Coordinates of N, CA, C and O in Angstrom, one line a residue:
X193 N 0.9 15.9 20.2 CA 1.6 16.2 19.0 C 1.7 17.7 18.9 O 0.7 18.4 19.2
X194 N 2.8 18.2 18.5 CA 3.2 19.5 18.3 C 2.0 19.9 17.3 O 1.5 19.2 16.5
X195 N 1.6 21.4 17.6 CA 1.2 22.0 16.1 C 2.0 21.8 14.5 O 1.5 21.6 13.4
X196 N 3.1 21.9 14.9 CA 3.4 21.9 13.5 C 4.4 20.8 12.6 O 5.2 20.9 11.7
X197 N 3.7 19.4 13.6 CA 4.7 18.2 13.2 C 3.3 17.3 12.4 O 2.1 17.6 12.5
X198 N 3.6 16.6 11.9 CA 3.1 15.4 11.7 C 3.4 14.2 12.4 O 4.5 13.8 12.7
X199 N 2.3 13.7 12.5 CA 2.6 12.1 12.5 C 2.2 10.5 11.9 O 1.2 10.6 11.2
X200 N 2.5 9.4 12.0 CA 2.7 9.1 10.7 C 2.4 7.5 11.3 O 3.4 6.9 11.7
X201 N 1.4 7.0 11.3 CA 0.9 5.7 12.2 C 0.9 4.3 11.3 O 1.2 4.5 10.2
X202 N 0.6 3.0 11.6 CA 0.4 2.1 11.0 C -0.6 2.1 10.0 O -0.5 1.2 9.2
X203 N -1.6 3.0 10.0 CA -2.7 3.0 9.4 C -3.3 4.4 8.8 O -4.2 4.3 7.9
X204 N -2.7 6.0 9.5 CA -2.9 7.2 9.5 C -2.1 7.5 9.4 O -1.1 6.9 9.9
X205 N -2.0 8.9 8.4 CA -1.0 10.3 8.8 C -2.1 11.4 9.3 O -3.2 11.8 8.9
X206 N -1.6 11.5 10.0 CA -2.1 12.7 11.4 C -1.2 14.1 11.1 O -0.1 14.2 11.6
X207 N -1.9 15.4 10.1 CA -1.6 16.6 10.1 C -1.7 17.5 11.1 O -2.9 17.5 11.4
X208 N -1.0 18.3 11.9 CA -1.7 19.4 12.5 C -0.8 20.5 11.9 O 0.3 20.5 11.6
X209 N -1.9 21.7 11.7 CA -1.9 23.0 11.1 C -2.9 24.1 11.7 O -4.0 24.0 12.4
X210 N -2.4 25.0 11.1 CA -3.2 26.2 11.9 C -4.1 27.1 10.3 O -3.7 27.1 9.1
X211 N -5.0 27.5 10.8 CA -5.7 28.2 9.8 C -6.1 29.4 10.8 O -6.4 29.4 12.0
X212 N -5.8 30.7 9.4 CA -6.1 32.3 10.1 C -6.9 32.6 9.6 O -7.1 32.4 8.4
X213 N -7.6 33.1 10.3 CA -9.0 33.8 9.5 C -8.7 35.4 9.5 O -8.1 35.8 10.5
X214 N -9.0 36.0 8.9 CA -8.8 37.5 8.9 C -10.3 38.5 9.2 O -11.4 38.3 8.6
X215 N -10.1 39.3 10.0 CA -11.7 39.6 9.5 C -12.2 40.3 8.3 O -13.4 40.6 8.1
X216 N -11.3 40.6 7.3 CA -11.8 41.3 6.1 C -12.2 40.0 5.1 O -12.3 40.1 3.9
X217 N -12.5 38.7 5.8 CA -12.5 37.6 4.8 C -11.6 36.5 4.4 O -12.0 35.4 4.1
X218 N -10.1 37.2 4.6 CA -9.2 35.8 4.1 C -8.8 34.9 5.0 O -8.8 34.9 6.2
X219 N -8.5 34.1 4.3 CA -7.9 33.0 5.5 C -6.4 32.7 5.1 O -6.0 33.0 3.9
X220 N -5.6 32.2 5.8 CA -4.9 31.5 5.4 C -4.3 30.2 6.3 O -4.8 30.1 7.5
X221 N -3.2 29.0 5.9 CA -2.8 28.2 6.4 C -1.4 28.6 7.0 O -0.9 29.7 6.8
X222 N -0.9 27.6 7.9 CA 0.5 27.2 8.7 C 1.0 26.3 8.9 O 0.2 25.4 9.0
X223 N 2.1 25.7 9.1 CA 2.4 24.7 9.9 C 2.5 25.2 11.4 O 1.8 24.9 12.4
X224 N 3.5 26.2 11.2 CA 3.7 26.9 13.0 C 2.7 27.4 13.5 O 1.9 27.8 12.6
X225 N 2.4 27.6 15.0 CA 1.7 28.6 15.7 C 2.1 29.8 15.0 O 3.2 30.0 14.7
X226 N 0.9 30.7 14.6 CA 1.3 32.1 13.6 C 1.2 33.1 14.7 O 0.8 32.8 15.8
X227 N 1.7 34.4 14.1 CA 1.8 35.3 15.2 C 0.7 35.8 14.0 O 0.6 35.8 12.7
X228 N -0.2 36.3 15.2 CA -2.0 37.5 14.8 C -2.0 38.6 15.3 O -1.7 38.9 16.5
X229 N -2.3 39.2 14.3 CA -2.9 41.3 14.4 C -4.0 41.0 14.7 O -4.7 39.9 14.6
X230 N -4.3 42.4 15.4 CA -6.1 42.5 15.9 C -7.3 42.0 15.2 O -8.3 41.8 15.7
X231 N -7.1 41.9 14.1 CA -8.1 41.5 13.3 C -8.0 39.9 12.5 O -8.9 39.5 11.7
X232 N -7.1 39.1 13.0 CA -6.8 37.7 13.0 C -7.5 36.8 14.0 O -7.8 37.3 15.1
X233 N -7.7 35.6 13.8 CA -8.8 34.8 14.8 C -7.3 32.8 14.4 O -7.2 32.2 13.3
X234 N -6.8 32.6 15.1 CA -6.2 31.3 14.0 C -7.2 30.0 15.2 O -7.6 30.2 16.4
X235 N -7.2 28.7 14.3 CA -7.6 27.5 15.2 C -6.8 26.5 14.5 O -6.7 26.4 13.3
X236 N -6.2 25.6 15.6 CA -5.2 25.1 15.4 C -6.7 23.5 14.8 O -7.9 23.5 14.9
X237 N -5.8 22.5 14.3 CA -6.4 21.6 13.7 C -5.6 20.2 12.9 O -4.6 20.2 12.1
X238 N -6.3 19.3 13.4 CA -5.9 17.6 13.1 C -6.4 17.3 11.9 O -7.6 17.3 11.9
X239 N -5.8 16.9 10.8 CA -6.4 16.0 9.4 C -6.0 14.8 9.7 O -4.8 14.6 9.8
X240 N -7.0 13.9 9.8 CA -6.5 12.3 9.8 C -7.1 11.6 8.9 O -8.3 11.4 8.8
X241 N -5.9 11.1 7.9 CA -6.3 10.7 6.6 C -5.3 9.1 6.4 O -4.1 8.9 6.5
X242 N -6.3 8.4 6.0 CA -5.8 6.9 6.0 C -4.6 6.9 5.1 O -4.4 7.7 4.2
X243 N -3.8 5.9 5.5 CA -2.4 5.9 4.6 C -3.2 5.0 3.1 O -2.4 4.9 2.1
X244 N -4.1 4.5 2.9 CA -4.7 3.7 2.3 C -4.7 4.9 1.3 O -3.9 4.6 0.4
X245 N -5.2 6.1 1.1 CA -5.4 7.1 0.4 C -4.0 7.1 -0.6 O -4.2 7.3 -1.8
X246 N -2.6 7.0 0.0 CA -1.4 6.9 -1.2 C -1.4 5.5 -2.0 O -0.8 5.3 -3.0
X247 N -2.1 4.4 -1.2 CA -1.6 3.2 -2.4 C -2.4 3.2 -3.8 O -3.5 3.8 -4.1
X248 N -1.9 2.7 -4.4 CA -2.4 2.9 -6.1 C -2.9 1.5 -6.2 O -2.0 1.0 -6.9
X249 N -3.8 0.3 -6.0 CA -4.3 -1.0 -6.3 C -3.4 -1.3 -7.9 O -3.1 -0.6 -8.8
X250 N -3.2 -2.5 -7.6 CA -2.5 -3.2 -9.0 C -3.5 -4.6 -9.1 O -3.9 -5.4 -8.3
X251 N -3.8 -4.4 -10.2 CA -4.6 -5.7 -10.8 C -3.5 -6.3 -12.1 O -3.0 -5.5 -12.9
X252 N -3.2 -8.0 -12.1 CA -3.3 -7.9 -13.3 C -3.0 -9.6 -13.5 O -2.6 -10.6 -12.9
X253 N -3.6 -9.2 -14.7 CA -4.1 -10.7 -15.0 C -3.4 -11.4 -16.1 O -2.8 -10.5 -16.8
X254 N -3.2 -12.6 -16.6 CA -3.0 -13.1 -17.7 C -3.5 -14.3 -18.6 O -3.4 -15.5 -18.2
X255 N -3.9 -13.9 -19.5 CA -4.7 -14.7 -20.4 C -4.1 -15.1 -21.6 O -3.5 -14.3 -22.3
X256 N -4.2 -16.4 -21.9 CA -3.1 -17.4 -22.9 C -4.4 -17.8 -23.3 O -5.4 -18.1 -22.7
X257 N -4.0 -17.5 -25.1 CA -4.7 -17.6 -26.3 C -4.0 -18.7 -26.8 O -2.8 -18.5 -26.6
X258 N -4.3 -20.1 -27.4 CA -3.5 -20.9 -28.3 C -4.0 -20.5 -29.9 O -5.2 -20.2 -30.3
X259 N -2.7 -20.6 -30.7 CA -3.4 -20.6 -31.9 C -4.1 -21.8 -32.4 O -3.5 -22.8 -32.4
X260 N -5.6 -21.9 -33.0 CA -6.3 -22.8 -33.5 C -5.9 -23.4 -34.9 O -4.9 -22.9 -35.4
X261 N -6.6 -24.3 -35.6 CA -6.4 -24.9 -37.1 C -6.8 -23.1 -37.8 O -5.9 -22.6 -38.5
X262 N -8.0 -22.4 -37.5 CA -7.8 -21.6 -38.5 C -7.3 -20.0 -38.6 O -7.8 -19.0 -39.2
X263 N -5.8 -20.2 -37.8 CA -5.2 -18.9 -37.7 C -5.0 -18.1 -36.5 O -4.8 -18.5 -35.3
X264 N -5.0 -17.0 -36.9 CA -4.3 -15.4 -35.9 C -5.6 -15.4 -35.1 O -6.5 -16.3 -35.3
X265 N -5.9 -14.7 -34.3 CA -7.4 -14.0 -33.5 C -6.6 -12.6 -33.4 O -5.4 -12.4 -33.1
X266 N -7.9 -11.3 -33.7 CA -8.1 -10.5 -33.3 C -8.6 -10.0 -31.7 O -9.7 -10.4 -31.2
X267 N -7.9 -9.2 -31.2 CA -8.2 -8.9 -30.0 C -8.5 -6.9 -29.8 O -7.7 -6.0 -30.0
X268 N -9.6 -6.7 -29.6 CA -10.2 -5.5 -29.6 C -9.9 -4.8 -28.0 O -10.8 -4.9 -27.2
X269 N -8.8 -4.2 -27.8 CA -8.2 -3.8 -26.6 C -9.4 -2.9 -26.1 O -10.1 -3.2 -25.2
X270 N -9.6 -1.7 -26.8 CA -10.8 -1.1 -26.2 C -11.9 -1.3 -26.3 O -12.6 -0.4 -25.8
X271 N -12.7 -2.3 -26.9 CA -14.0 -3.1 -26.2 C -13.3 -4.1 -24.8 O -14.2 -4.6 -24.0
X272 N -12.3 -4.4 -24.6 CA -12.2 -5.6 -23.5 C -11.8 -4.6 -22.2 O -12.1 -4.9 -21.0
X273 N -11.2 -3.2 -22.6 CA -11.1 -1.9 -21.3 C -12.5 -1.7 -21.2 O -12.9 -2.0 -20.1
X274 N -13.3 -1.4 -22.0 CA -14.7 -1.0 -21.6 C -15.2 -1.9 -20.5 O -15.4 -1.6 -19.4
X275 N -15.5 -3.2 -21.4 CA -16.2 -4.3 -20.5 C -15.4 -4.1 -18.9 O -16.0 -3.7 -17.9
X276 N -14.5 -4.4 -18.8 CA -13.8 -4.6 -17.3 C -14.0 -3.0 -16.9 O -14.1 -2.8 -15.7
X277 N -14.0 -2.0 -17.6 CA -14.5 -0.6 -17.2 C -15.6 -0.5 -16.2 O -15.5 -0.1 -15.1
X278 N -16.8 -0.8 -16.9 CA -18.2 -1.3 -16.4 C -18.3 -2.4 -15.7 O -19.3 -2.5 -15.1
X279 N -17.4 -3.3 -15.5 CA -17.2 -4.6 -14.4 C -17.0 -4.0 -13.3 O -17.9 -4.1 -12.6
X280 N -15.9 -3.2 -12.8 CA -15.4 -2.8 -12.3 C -15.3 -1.8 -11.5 O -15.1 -1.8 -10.2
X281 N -15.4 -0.6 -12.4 CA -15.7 0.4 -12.1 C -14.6 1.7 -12.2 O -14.7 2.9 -11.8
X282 N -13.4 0.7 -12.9 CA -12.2 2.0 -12.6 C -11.4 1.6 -14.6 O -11.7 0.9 -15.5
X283 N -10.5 2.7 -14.3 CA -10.3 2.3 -15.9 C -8.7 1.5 -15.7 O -7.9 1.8 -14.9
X284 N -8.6 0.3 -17.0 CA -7.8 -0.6 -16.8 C -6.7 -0.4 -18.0 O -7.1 -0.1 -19.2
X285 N -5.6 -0.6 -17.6 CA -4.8 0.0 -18.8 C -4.3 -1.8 -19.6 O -3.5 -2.6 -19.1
X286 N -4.9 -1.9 -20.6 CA -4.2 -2.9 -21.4 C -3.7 -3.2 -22.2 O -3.9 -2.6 -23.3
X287 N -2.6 -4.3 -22.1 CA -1.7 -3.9 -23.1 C -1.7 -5.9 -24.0 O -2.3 -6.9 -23.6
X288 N -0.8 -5.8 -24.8 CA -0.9 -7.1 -25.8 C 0.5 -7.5 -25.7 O 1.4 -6.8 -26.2
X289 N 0.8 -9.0 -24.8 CA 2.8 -9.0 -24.6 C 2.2 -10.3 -25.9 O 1.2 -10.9 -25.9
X290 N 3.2 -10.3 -26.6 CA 3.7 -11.6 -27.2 C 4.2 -12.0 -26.8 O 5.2 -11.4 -26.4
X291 N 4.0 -13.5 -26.4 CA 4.5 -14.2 -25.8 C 5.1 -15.4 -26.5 O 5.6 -15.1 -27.6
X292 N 5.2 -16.7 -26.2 CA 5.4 -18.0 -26.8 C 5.3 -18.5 -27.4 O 5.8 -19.7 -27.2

């Protein structure tokens, strides 16, 4: 793989870039091979990072309430985020469709 291409796998994206070190301390990044002064050090370098890292998980579920002999039900959206919060482990966005 070129320094300054990526590539882009069934399962990985594969970075390569260059990082310069300076000797007064700084550094900086590249895509290209960089051109270095006497006091520049660069090392070229692979980031391989799962493509799993861009998907966002979708959960979602549906739950049918009938109405009973004595009425409406209240439904408490942020006690039922909490609970599946703490089930879970991630925070769940819910919402109330009227339905049927």
């Amino acid at each position: 793989m070129s320094p300054r291409n990526s590539r882009v796998t069934a399962t990985h994206v594969i970075y390569g870039f260059w990082l310069v070190f300076e000797e007064g301390g700084g550094v900086r990044l590249t895509r290209t091979e960089p051109a270095l002064d006497r006091a520049e050090r660069s090392m070229f370098l692979n980031a391989t990072l799962p493509r799993s890292l861009w998907n966002t998980p979708t959960l979602r579920a549906n739950i049918g309430v009938k109405h009973g002999p004595e009425g409406g039900f209240n439904i408490d959206l942020d006690v039922a985020a909490d609970a599946l919060r703490a089930a879970l482990g991630v925070d769940v966005d819910l919402r109330v469709i009227e339905g049927e």
